[in-house]
Coordinates of C-alpha atoms in Angstrom, one line a residue:
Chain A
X1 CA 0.0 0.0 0.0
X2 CA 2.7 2.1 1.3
X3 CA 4.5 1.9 -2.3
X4 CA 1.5 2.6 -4.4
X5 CA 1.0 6.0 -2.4
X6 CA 5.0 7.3 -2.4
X7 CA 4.3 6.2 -6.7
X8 CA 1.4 8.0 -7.2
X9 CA 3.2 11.1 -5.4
X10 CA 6.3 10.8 -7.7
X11 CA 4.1 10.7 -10.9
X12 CA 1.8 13.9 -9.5
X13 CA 5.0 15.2 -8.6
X14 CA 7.2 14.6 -11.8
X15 CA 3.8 15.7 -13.9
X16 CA 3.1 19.1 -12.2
X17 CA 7.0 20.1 -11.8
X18 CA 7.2 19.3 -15.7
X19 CA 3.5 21.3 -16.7
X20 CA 5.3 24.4 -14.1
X21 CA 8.9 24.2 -15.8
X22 CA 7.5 24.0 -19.3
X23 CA 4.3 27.5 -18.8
X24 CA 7.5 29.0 -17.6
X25 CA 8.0 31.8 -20.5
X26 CA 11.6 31.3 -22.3
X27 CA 12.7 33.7 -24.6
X28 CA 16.2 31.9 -26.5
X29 CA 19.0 34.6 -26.5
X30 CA 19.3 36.4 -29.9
X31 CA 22.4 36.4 -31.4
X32 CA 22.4 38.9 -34.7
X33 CA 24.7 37.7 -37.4
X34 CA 28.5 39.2 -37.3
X35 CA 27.6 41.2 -39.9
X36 CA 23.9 43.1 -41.2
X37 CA 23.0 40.9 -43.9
X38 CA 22.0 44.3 -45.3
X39 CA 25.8 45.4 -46.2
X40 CA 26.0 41.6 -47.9
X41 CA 27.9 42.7 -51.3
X42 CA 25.9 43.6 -54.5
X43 CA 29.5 42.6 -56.4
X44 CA 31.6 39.8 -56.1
X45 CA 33.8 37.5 -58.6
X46 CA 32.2 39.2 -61.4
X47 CA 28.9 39.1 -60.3
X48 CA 26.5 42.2 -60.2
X49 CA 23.3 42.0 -57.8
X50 CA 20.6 44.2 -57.3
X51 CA 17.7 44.2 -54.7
X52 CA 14.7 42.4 -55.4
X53 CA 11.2 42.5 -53.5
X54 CA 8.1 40.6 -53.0
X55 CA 9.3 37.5 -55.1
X56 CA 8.4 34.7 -53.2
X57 CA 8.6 35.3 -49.6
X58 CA 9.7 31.5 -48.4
X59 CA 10.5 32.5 -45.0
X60 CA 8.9 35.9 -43.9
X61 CA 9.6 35.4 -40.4
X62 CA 12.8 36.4 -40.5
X63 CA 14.6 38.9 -38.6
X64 CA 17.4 39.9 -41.5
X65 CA 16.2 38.8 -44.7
X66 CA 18.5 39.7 -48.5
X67 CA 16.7 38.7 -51.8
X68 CA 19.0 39.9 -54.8
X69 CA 19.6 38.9 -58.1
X70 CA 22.8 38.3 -59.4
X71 CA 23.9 38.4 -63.2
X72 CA 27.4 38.1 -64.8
X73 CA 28.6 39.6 -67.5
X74 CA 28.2 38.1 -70.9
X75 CA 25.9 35.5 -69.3
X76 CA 22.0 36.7 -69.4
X77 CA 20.4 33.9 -67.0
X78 CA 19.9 35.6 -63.5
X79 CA 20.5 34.2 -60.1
X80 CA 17.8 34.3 -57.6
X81 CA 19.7 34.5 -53.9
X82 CA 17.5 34.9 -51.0
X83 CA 19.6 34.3 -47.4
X84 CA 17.7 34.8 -44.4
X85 CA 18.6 35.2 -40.5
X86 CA 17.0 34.3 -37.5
X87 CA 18.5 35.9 -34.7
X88 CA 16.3 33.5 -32.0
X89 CA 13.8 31.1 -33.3
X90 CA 10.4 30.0 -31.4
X91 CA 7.2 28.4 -32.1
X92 CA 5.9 30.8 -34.4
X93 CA 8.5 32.5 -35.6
X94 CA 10.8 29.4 -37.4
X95 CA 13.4 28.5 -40.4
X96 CA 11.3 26.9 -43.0
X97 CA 13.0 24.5 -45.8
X98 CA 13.1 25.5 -48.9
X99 CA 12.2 22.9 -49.9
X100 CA 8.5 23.4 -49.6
X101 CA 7.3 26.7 -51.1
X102 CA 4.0 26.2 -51.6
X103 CA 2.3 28.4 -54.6
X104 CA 2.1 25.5 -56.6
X105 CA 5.7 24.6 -56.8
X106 CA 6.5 21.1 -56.3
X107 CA 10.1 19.0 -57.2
X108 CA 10.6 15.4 -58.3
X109 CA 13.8 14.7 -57.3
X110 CA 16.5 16.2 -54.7
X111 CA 20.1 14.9 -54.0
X112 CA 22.9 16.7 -52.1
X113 CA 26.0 17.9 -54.0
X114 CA 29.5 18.6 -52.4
X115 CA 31.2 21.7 -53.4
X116 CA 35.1 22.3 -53.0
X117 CA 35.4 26.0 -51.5
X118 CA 38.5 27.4 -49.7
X119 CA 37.9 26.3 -46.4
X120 CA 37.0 22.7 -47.4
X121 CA 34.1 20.6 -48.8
X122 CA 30.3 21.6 -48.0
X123 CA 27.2 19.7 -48.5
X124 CA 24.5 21.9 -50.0
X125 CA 20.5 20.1 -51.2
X126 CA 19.9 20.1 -55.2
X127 CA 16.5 20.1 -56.4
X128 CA 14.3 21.0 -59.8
X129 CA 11.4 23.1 -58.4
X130 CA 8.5 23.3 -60.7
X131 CA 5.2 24.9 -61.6
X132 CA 3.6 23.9 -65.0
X133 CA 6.2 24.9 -67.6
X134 CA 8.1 27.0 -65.4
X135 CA 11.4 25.4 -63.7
X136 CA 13.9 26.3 -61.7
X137 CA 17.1 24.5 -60.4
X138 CA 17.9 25.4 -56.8
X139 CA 21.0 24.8 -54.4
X140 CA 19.9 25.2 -50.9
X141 CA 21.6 24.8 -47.5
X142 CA 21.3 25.7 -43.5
X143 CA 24.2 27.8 -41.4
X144 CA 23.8 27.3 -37.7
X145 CA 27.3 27.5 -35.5
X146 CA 29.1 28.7 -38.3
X147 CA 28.2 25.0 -40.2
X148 CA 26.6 24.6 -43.6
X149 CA 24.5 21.9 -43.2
X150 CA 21.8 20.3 -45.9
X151 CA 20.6 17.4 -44.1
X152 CA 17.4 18.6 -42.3
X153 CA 17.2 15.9 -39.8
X154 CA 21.1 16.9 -38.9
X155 CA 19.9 20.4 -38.4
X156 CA 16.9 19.8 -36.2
X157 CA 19.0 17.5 -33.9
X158 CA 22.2 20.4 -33.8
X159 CA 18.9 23.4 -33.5
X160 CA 18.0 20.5 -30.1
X161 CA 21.4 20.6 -28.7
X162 CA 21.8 24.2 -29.1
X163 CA 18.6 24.9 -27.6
X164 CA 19.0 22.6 -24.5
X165 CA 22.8 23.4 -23.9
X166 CA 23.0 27.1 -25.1
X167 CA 19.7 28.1 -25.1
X168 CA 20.3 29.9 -28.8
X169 CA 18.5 29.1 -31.6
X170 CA 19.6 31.3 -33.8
X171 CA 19.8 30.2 -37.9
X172 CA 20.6 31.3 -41.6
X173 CA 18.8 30.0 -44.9
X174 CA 20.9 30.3 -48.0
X175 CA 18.7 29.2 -51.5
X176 CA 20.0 30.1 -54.5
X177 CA 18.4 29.2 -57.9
X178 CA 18.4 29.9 -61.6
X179 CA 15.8 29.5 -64.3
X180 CA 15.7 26.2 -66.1
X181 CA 15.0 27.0 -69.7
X182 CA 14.7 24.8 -73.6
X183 CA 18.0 27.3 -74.0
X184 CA 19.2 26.8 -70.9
X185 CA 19.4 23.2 -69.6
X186 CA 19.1 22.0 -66.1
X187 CA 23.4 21.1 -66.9
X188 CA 24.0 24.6 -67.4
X189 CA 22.3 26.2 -64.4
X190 CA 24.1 23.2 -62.2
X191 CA 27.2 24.3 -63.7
X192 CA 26.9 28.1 -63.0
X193 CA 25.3 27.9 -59.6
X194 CA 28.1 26.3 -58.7
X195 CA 30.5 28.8 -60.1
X196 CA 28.3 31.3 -58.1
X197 CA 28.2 29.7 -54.6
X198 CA 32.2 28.3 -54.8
X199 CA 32.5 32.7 -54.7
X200 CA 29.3 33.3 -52.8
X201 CA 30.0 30.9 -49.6
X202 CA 33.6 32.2 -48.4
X203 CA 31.7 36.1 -48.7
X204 CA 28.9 34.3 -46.7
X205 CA 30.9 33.3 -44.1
X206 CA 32.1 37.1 -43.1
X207 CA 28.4 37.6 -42.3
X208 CA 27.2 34.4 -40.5
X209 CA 29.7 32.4 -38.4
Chain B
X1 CA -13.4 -2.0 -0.6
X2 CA -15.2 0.5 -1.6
X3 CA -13.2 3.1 0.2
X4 CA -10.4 1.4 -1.6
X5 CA -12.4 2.2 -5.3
X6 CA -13.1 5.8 -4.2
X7 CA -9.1 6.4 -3.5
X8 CA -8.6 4.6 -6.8
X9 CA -10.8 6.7 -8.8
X10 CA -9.4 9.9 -7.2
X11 CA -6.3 8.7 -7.9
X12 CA -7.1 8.2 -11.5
X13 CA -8.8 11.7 -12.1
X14 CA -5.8 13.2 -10.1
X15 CA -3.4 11.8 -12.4
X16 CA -5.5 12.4 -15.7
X17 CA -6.5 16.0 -14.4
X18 CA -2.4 16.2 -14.1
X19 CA -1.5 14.7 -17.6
X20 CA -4.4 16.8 -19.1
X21 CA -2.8 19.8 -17.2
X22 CA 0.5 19.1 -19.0
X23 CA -0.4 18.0 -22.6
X24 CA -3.5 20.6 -22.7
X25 CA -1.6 22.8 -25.6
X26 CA -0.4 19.3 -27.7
X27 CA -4.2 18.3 -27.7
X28 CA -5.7 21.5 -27.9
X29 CA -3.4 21.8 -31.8
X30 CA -4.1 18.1 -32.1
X31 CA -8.0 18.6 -32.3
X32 CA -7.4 21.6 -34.7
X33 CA -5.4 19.5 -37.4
X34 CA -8.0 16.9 -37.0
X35 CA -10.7 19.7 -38.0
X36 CA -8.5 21.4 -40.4
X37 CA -6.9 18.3 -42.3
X38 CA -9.0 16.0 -44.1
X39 CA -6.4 13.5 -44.2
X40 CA -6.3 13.7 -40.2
X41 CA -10.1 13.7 -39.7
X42 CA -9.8 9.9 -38.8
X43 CA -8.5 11.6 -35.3
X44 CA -11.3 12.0 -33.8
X45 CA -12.2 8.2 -34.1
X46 CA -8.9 6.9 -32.9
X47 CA -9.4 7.8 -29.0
X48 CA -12.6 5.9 -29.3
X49 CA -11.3 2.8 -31.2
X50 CA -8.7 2.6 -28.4
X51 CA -11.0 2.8 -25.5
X52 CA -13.1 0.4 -27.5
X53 CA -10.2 -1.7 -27.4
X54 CA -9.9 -1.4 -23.6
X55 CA -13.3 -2.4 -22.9
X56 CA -12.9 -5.1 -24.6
X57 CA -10.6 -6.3 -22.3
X58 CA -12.6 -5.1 -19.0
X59 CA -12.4 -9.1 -17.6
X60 CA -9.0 -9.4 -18.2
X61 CA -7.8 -6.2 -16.4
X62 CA -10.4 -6.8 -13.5
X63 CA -8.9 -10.0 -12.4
X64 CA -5.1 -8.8 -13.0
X65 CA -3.9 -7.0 -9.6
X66 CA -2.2 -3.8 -9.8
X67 CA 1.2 -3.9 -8.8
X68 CA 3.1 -1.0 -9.4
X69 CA 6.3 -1.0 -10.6
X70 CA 9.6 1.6 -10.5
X71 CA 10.6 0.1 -14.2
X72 CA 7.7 1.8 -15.3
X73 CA 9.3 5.5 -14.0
X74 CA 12.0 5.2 -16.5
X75 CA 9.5 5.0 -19.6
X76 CA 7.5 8.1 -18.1
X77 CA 10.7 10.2 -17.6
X78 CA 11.1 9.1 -21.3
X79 CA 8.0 10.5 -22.4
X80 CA 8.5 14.0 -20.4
X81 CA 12.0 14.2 -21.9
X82 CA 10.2 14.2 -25.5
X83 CA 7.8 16.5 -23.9
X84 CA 10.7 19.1 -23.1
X85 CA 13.0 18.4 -25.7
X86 CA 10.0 18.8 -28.4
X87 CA 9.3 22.4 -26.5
X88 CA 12.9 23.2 -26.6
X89 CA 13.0 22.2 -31.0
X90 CA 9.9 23.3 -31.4
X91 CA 8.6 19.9 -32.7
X92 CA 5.2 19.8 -32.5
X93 CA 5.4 15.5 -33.4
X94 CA 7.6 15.1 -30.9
X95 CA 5.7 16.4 -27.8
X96 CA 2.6 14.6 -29.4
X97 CA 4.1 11.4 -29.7
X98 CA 5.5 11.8 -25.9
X99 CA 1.9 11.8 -24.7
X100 CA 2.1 8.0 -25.4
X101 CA 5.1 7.5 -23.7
X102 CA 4.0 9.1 -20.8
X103 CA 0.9 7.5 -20.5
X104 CA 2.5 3.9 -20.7
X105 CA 5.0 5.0 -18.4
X106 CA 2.3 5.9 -16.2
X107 CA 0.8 3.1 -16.7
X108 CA 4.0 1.0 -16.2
X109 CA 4.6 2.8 -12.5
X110 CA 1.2 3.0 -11.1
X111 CA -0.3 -0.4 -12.2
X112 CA 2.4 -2.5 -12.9
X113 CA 3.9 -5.0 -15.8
X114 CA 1.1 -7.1 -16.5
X115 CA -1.8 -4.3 -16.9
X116 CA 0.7 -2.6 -18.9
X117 CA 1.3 -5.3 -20.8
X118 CA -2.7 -5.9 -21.9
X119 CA -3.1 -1.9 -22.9
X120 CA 0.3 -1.2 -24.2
X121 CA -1.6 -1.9 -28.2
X122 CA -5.0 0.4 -27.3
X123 CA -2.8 3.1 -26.0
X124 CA 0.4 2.6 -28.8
X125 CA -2.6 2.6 -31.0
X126 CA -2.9 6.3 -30.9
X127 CA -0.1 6.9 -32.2
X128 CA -2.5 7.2 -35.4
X129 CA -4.1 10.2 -34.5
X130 CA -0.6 12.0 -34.0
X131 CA -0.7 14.2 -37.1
X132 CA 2.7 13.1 -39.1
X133 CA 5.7 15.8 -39.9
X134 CA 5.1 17.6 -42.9
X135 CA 9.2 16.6 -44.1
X136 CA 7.8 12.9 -43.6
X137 CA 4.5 13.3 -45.8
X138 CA 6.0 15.6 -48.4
X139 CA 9.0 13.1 -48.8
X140 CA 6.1 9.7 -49.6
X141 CA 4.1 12.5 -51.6
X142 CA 7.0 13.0 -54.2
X143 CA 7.7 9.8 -54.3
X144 CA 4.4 8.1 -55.1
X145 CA 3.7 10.9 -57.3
X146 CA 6.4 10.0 -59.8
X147 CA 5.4 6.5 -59.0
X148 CA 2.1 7.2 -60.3
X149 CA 2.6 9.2 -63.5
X150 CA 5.1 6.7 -64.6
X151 CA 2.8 3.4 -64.1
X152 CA -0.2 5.5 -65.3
X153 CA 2.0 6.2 -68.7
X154 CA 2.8 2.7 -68.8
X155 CA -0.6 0.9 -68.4
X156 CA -1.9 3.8 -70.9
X157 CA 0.9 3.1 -73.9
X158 CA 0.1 -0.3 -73.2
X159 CA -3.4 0.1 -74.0
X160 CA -2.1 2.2 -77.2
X161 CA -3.0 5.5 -76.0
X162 CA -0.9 8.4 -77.4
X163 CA 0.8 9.8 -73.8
X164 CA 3.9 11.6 -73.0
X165 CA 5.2 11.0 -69.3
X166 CA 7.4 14.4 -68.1
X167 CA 8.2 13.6 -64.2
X168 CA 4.5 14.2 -62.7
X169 CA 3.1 15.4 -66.2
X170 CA 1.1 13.7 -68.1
X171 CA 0.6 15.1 -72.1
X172 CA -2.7 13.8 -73.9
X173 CA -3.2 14.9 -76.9
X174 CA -6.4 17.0 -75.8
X175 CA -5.5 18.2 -72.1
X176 CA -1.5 18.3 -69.8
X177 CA -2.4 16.6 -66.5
X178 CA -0.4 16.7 -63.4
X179 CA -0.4 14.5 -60.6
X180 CA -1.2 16.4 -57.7
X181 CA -0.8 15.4 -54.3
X182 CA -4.5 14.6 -53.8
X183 CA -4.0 12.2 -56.6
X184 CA -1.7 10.3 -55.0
X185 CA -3.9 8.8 -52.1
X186 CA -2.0 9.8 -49.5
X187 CA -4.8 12.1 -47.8
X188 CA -6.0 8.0 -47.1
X189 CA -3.0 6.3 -46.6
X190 CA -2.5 6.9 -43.3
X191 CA -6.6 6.0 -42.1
X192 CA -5.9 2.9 -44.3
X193 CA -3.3 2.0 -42.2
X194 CA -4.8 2.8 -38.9
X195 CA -8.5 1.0 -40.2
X196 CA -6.0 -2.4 -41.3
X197 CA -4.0 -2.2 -37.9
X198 CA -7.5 -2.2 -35.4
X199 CA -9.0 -5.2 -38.2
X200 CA -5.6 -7.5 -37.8
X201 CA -6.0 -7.1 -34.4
X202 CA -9.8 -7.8 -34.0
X203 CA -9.7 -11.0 -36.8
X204 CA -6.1 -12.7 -36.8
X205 CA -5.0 -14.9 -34.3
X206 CA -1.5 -15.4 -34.6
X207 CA 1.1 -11.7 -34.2
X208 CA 2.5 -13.3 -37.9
X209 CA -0.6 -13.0 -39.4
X210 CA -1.2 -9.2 -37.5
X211 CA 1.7 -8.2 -38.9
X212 CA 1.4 -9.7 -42.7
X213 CA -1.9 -7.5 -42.9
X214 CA -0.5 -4.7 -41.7
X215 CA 2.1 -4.9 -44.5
X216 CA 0.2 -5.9 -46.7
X217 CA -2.3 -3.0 -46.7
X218 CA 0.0 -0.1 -47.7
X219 CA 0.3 -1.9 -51.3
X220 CA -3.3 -2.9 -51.3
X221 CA -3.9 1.2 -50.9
X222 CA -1.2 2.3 -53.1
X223 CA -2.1 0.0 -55.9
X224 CA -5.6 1.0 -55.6
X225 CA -5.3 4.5 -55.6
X226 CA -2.9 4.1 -59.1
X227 CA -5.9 1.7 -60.5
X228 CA -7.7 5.1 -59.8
X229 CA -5.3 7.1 -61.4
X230 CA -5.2 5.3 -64.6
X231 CA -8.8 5.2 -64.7
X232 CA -9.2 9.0 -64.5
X233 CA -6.3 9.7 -67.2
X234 CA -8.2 7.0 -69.5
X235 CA -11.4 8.8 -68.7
X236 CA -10.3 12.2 -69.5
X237 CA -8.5 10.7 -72.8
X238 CA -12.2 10.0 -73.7
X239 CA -14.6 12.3 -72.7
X240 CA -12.3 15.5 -72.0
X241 CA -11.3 17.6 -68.9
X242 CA -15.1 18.3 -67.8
X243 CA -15.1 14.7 -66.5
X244 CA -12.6 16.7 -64.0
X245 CA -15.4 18.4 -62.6
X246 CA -18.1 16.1 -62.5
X247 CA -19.3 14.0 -59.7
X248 CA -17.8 10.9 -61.5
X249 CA -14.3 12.6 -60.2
X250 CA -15.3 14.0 -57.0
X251 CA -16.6 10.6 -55.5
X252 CA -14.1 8.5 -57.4
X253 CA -11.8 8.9 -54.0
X254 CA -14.3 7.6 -51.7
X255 CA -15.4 4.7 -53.8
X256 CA -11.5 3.9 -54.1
X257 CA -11.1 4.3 -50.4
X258 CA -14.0 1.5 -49.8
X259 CA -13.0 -0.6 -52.6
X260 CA -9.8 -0.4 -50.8
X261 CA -11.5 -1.8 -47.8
X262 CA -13.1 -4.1 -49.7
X263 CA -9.6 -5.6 -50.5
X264 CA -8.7 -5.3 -47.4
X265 CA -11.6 -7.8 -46.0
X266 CA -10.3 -9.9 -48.9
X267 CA -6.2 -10.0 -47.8
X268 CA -7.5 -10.6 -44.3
X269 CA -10.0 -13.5 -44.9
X270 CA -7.3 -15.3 -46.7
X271 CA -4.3 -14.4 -44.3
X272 CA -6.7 -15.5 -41.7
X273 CA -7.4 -19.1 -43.3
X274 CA -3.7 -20.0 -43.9
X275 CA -2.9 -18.8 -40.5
X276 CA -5.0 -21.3 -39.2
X277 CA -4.2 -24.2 -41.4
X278 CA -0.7 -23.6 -39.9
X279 CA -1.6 -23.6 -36.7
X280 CA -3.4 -26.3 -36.9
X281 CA -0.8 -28.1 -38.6
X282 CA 1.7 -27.1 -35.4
X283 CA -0.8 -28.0 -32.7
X284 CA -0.7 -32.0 -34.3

């Protein structure tokens, strides 16, 4: 008898300490980026960018948010970069993958490519996003502790740790894509992205770390 | 002995007042997806299908003794480390799907092994109303919408009709179809699975022939639903996009979804019948 009651009491106790612990407001610390995103350079490599607005706003919760597009000369086909910042994260106010845009846009196939950049290799998600006719190849990828990371189950278990060690949550987005075209085929765009990001990520890196 | 059922039912409403205290948010969203989402309307049925379950087995419990049991403190501190950790990640799954743990943890620690042991499938079972992650459903969307296109294109050429497969397009010569989500059947796939889990465990005998049915039904559903799929491409081929918007289209999901049932009866009737020959074959 005596060990069902002292039970019972650890339960009621364990239950109501947990229901207390977890009302308790908690706001994660903000940490900005080392940089505004704002200053991010309109010219790199031989890239020109200009600001763009009201495109498709993937991740409007944002707290710094940079949608340009790039061009280079001689090359017409633009680059669509849109790289937002969460300085703290919660339940309403979250990354979202790029992965799923919604407005109709949907992709059959996704597979992560490894770039070679100065400080090493980084993983970054591939996918053909599409809409009826229109297509677009995009290069996507996460920066949280200074990491690029595509895998998303890798990210929410790293967003865990750094929420129940550090109490931080705070997150980048990177996507970058290109039109897919008859004239200009899904090689192509693969094969300039990549030019672009190879001198886009070690710029990147002076902002987010 | 009745003073002892009074302190038992206080107990009970203490510790479900206390469980309901904590989870309150998780089920108050819970009940919102289930209104929102038609693929998660099956929700509201699932709570009842697993009390069902326990009343069921009303003799059994009655003449097993409690005993509690400190094991059963380990699985609830499991489920309340989901709980936080789930708050902390902001993963709404996670601190749904720790509600179960909890409550067999609870279960576990209060009432002991062999109580547990005869309700750990009506409470595991709702695990089915937990709405899944969107990366999860997105992820078997894609898949088995490629899947589809390219085995309705294949049925279709077979059957000489001029098509042109492009990923999820689909090119007739008088209409471009895509294959949407909703075409896919995955809006049932998860009731399906929930509907074929509570019927294997209601009509086979043996966990073998549970499980085979189980299995079993997620082709049963996704080969149904292409079946449907071909048969609305074939009819469009023919009488153009307004068969789209007629009836025809609108109930051809629900008439798939009972024919799937259908099959369903089907599988288990003869899972059922070759489970017992081999029983009967081991018991001589």
């Amino acid at each position: 008898m005596k060990k069902k009651n002292i039970y019972f009491a650890i339960a009621c106790a364990i239950l109501i300490i947990a229901g207390l612990y977890l009302r308790i407001p908690r706001e994660a610390s903000g940490i900005p980026p080392s940089q505004p995103l704002a200053d991010f350079p309109f010219e790199f490599s031989g890239f020109r960018g200009k600001s763009i607005f009201s495109y498709n706003n993937y991740n409007a919760s944002a707290d710094q948010s940079v949608q340009r597009i790039y061009k280079k000369e001689g090359v017409d086909m633009p680059v669509y970069v849109f790289l937002e910042y969460w300085d703290s994260q919660s339940e309403t106010k979250r990354v979202v993958s790029p992965r799923y845009p919604g407005s109709g846009w949907e992709y059959y196939w996704i597979k992560t490519r490894t770039l070679s950049v100065d400080s090493g290799s980084v993983n970054l998600k591939e996918f053909l996003n599409e809409r009826g006719t229109k297509k677009e190849l995009v290069y996507y990828c996460f920066i949280i502790d200074g990491k690029i990371i595509s895998d998303e189950y890798q990210l929410r278990l790293r967003s865990f740790l750094n929420s129940m060690l550090y109490g931080r949550s705070n997150i980048a987005v990177l996507r970058v894509s290109m039109p897919v075209t008859e004239q200009w085929s899904v090689e192509n765009a693969e094969s300039f992205e990549e030019n672009f990001l190879k001198a886009l990520l070690p710029v990147l890196r002076e902002y987010i770390n | 002995m009745e003073k002892n059922k009074i302190i038992t039912f206080i107990k009970f409403g203490v510790v479900s007042m206390l469980v309901l205290f904590l989870y309150f948010p998780e089920l108050r969203s819970m009940v919102i997806d289930w209104s929102d989402k038609k693929e998660y309307s099956h929700g509201f049925l699932i709570p009842l299908i697993s009390g069902y379950v326990i009343w069921t087995n009303r003799e059994k419990l009655r003449n097993i003794p409690a005993i509690p049991d400190i094991k059963g403190l380990f699985i609830m501190m499991a489920g309340i480390f989901l709980l936080v950790s789930g708050s902390v990640a902001f993963e709404p799954f996670t601190r749904r799907f720790s509600l179960i743990i909890t409550i067999l943890g609870l279960v576990y620690l209060l009432l002991g092994s062999r109580i547990y042991k005869v309700l750990l499938f009506p409470i595991g079972y709702l695990f089915f109303m937990i709405p899944l992650p969107y990366i999860i459903i997105k992820s078997v969307s894609v898949s088995l919408r490629l899947v589809g296109a390219k085995v309705t294109y294949n049925v279709l050429s077979l059957l000489g009709m001029p098509i042109i497969q492009d990923g999820a397009n689909l090119e007739l010569p008088n209409i471009s179809l895509v294959v949407g989500d909703l075409c896919t059947g995955i809006l049932s796939l998860v009731a399906i699975t929930a509907i074929s889990v509570i019927y294997a465990y209601f009509t086979q005998k043996s966990l073998t022939a549970k499980v085979s049915l189980v299995f079993l039904a997620i082709p049963i559903a996704i080969l149904s639903n292409m079946a449907r799929l071909v048969m609305t491409v074939g009819l469009v081929y023919f009488y153009g996009e307004s068969i789209l918007g007629k009836v025809i289209h609108q109930f051809h999901g629900t008439v798939n979804f009972l024919f799937t049932l259908i099959l369903l009866v089907i599988a288990g009737n003869i899972i059922k019948k070759i489970d017992m020959r081999i029983l009967s074959r081991s018991s001589k």
